[in-house]
PDB file of C-alpha atoms in Angstrom:
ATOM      1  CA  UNK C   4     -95.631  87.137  18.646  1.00  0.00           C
ATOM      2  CA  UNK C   5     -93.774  85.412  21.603  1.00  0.00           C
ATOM      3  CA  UNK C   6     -94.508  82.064  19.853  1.00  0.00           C
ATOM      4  CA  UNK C   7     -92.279  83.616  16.408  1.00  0.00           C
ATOM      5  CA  UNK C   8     -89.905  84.664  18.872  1.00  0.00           C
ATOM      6  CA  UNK C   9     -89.320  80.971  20.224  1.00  0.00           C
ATOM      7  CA  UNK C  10     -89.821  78.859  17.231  1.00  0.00           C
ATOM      8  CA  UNK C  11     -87.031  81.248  14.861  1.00  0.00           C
ATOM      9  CA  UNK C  12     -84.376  80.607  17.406  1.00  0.00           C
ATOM     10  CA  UNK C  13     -85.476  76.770  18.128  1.00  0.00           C
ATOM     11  CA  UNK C  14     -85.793  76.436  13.968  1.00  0.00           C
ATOM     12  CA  UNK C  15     -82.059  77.962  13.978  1.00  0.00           C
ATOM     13  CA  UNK C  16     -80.814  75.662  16.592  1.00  0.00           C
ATOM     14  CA  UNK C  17     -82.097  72.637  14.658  1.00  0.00           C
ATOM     15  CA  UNK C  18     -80.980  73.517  11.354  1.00  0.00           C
ATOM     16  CA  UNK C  19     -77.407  74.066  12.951  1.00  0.00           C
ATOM     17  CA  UNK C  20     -76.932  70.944  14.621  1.00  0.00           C
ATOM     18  CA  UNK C  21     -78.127  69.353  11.394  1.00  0.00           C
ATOM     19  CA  UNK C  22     -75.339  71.105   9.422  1.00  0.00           C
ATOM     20  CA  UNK C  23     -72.878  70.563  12.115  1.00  0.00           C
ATOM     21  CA  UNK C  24     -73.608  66.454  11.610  1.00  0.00           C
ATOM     22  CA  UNK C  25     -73.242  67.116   7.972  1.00  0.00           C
ATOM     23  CA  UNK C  26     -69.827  68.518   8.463  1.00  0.00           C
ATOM     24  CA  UNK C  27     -68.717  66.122  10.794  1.00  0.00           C
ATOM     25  CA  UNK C  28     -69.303  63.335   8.544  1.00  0.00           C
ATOM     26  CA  UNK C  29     -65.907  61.498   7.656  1.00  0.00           C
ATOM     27  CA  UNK C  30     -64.645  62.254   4.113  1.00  0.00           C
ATOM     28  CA  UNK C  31     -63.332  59.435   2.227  1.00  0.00           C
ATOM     29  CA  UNK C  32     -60.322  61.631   0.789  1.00  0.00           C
ATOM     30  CA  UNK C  33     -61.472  60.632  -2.566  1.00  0.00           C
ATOM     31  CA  UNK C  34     -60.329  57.311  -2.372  1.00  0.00           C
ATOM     32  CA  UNK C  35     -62.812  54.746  -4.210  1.00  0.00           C
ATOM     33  CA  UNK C  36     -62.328  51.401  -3.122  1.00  0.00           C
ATOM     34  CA  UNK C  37     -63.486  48.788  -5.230  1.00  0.00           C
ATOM     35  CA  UNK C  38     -65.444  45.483  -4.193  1.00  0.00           C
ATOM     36  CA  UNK C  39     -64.113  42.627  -2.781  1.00  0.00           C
ATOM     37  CA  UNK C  40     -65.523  40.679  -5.656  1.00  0.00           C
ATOM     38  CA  UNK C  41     -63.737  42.966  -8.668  1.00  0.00           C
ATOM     39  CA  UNK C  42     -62.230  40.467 -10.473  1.00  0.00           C
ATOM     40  CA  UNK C  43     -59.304  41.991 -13.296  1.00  0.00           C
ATOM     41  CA  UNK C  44     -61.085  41.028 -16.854  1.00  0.00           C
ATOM     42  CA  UNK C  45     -59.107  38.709 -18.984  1.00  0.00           C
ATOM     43  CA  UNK C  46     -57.306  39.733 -21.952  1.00  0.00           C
ATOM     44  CA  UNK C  47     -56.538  37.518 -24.571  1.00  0.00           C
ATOM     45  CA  UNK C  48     -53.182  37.110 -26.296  1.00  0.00           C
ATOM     46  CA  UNK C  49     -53.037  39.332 -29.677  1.00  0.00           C
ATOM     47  CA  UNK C  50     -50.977  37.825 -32.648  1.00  0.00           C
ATOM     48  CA  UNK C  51     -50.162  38.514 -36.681  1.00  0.00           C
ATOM     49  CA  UNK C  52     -50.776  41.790 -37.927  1.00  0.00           C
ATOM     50  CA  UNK C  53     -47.804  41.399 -40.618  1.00  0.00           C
ATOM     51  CA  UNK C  54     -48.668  39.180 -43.917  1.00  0.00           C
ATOM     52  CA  UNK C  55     -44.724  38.602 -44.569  1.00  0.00           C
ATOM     53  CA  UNK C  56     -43.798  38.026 -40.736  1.00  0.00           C
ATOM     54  CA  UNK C  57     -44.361  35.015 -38.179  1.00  0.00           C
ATOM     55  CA  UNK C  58     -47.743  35.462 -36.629  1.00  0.00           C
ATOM     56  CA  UNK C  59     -45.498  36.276 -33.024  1.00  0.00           C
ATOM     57  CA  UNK C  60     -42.178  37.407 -33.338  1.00  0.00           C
ATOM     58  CA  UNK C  61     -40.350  35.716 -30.646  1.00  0.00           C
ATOM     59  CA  UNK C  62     -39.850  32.282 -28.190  1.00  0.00           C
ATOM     60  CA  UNK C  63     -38.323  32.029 -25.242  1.00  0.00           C
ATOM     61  CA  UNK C  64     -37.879  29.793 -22.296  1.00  0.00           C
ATOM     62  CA  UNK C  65     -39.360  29.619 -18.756  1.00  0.00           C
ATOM     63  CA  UNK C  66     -36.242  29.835 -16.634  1.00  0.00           C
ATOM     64  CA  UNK C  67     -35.363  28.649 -13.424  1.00  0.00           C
ATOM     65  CA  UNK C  68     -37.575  30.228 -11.158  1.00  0.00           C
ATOM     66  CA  UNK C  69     -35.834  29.794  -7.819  1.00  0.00           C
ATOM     67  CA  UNK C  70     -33.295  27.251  -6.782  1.00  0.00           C
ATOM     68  CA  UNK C  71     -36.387  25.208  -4.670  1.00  0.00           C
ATOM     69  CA  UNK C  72     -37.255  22.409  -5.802  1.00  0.00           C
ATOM     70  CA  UNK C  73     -40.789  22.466  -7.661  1.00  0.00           C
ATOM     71  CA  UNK C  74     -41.109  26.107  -8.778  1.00  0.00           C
ATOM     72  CA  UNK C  75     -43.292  27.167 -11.606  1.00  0.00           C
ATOM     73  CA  UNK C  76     -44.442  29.934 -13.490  1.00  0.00           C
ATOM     74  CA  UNK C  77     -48.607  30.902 -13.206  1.00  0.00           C
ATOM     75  CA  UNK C  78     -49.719  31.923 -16.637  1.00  0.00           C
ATOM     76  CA  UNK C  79     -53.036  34.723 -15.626  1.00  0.00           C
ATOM     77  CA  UNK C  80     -55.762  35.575 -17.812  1.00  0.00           C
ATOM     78  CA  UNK C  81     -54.309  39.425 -18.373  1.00  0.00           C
ATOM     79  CA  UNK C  82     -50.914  41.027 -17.626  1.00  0.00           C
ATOM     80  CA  UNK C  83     -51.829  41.826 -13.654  1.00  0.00           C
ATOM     81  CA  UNK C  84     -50.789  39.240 -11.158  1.00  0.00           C
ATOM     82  CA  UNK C  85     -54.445  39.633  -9.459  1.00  0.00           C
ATOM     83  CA  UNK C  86     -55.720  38.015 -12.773  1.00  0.00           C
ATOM     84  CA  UNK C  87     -57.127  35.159 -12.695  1.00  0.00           C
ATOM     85  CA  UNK C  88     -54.580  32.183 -12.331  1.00  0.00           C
ATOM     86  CA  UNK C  89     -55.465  29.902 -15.819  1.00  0.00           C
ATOM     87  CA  UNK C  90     -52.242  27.434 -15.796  1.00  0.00           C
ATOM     88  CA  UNK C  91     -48.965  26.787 -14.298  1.00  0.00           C
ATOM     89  CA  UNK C  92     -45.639  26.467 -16.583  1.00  0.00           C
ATOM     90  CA  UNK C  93     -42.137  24.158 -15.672  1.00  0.00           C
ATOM     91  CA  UNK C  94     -38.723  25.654 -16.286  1.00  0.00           C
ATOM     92  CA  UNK C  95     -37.823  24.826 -19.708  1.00  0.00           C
ATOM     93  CA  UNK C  96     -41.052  25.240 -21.159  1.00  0.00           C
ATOM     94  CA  UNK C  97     -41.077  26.854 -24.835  1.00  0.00           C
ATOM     95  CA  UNK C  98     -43.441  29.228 -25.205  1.00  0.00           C
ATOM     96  CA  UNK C  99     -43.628  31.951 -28.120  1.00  0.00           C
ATOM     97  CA  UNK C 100     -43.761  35.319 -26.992  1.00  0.00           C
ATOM     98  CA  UNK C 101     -46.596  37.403 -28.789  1.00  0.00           C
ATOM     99  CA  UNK C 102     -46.305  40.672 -27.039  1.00  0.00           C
ATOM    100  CA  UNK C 103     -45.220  42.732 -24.197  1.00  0.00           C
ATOM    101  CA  UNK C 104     -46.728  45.142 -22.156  1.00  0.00           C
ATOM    102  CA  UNK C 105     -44.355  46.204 -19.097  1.00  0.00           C
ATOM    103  CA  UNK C 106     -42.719  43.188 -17.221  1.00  0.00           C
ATOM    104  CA  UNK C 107     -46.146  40.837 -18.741  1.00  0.00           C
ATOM    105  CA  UNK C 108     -45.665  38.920 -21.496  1.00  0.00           C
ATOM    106  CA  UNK C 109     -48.150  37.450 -24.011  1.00  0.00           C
ATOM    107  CA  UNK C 110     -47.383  33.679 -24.883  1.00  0.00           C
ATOM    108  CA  UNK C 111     -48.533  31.111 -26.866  1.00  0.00           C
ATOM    109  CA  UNK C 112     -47.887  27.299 -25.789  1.00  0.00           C
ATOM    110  CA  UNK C 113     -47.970  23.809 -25.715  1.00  0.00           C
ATOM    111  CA  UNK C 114     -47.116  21.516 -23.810  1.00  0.00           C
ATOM    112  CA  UNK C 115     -47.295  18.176 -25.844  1.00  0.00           C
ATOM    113  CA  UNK C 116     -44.910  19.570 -29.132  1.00  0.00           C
ATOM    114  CA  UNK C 117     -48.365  20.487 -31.148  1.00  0.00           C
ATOM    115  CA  UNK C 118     -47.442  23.404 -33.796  1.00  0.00           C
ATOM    116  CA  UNK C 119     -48.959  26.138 -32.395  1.00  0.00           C
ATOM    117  CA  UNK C 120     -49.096  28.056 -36.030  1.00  0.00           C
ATOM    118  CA  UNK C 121     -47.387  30.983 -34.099  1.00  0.00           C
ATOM    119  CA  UNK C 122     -44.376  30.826 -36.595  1.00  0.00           C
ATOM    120  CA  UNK C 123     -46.302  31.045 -39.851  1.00  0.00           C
ATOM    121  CA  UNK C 124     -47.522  34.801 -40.694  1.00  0.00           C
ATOM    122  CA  UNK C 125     -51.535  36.203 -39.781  1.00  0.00           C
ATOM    123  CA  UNK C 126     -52.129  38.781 -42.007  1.00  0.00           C
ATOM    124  CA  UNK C 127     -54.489  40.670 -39.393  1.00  0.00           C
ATOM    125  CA  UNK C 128     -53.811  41.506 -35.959  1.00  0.00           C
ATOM    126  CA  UNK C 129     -56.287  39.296 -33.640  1.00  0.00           C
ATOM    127  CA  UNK C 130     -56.815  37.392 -30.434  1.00  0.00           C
ATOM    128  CA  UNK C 131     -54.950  33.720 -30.240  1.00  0.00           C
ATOM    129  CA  UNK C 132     -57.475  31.274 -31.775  1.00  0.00           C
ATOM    130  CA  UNK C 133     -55.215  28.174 -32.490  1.00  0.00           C
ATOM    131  CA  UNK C 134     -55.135  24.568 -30.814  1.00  0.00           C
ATOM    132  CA  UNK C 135     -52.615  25.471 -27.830  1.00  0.00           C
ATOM    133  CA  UNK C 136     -53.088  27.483 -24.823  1.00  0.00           C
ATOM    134  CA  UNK C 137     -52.216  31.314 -24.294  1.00  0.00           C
ATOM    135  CA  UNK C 138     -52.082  33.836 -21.434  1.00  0.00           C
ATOM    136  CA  UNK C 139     -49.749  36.353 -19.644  1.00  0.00           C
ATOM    137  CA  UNK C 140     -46.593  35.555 -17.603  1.00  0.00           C
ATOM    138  CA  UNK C 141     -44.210  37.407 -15.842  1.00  0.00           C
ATOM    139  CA  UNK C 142     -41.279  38.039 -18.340  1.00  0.00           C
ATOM    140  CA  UNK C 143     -38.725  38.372 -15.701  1.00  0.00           C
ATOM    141  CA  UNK C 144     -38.422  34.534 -15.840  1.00  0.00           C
ATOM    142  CA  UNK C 145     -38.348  34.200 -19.476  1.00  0.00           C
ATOM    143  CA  UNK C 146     -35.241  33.409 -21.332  1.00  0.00           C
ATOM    144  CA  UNK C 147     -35.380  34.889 -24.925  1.00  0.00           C
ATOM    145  CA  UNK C 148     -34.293  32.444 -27.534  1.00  0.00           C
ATOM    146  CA  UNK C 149     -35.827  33.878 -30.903  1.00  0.00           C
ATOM    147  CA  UNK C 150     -36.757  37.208 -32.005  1.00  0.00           C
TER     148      UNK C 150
END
């Protein structure tokens, strides 16, 4: 009987300071933090959708960036600056501006004068498959000319 007596309260004590730890464990406040490595997943540039209307409805100009000498504009693989960086545009490139989402802009380009087939109408809505390159830039530097 004197051994119940000891090893209740000593079985007590343990299970306490084992729920004390529990509680005393730091909380992360719901905050999930996501690995180092998480890279943003490209998106590709969507054009057509309209079989009377160019296959992008705009074009515009890469503006002057910033009165230094040797500016340019990154292009990214999707409309988030931590996208991947996939080419890097001069002021007074043409580019033709497929669509919008926020300050990003979709484009279309080249930059050796090839016809990009971006003002000739695509029936279905789909991702850029032509000859010239495409990706997301920051419209803030873009200088509408068309559309």
């Amino acid at each position: 009987m004197i051994r119940t007596a000891i090893a209740i309260p000593a079985l007590a004590l343990a299970l306490a300071a084992c729920s004390q730890e529990a509680e005393e464990a730091p909380a992360n406040d719901g905050v999930v933090t996501a690995p180092a490595d998480a890279t943003i997943a490209a998106r590709p540039v969507m054009y057509g959708g309209e079989a009377n209307m160019d296959a992008c409805g705009g074009a515009g100009t890469v503006g002057a960036l910033d009165t230094l000498e040797g500016q340019v504009l990154t292009v990214h693989s999707a409309p988030d600056a931590a996208a991947d960086q996939t080419d890097l545009l001069q002021p007074g490139q043409m580019v033709s501006i497929c669509e919008n989402e926020g300050d990003w802009v979709g484009v279309v380009y080249s930059k050796n004068a090839a016809d990009c087939g971006t003002g000739t109408p695509v029936a279905d809505r789909r991702a850029y498959d032509g000859q010239c390159q495409s990706g997301w830039i920051n419209g803030t530097y873009l200088t509408n000319q068309a559309g």
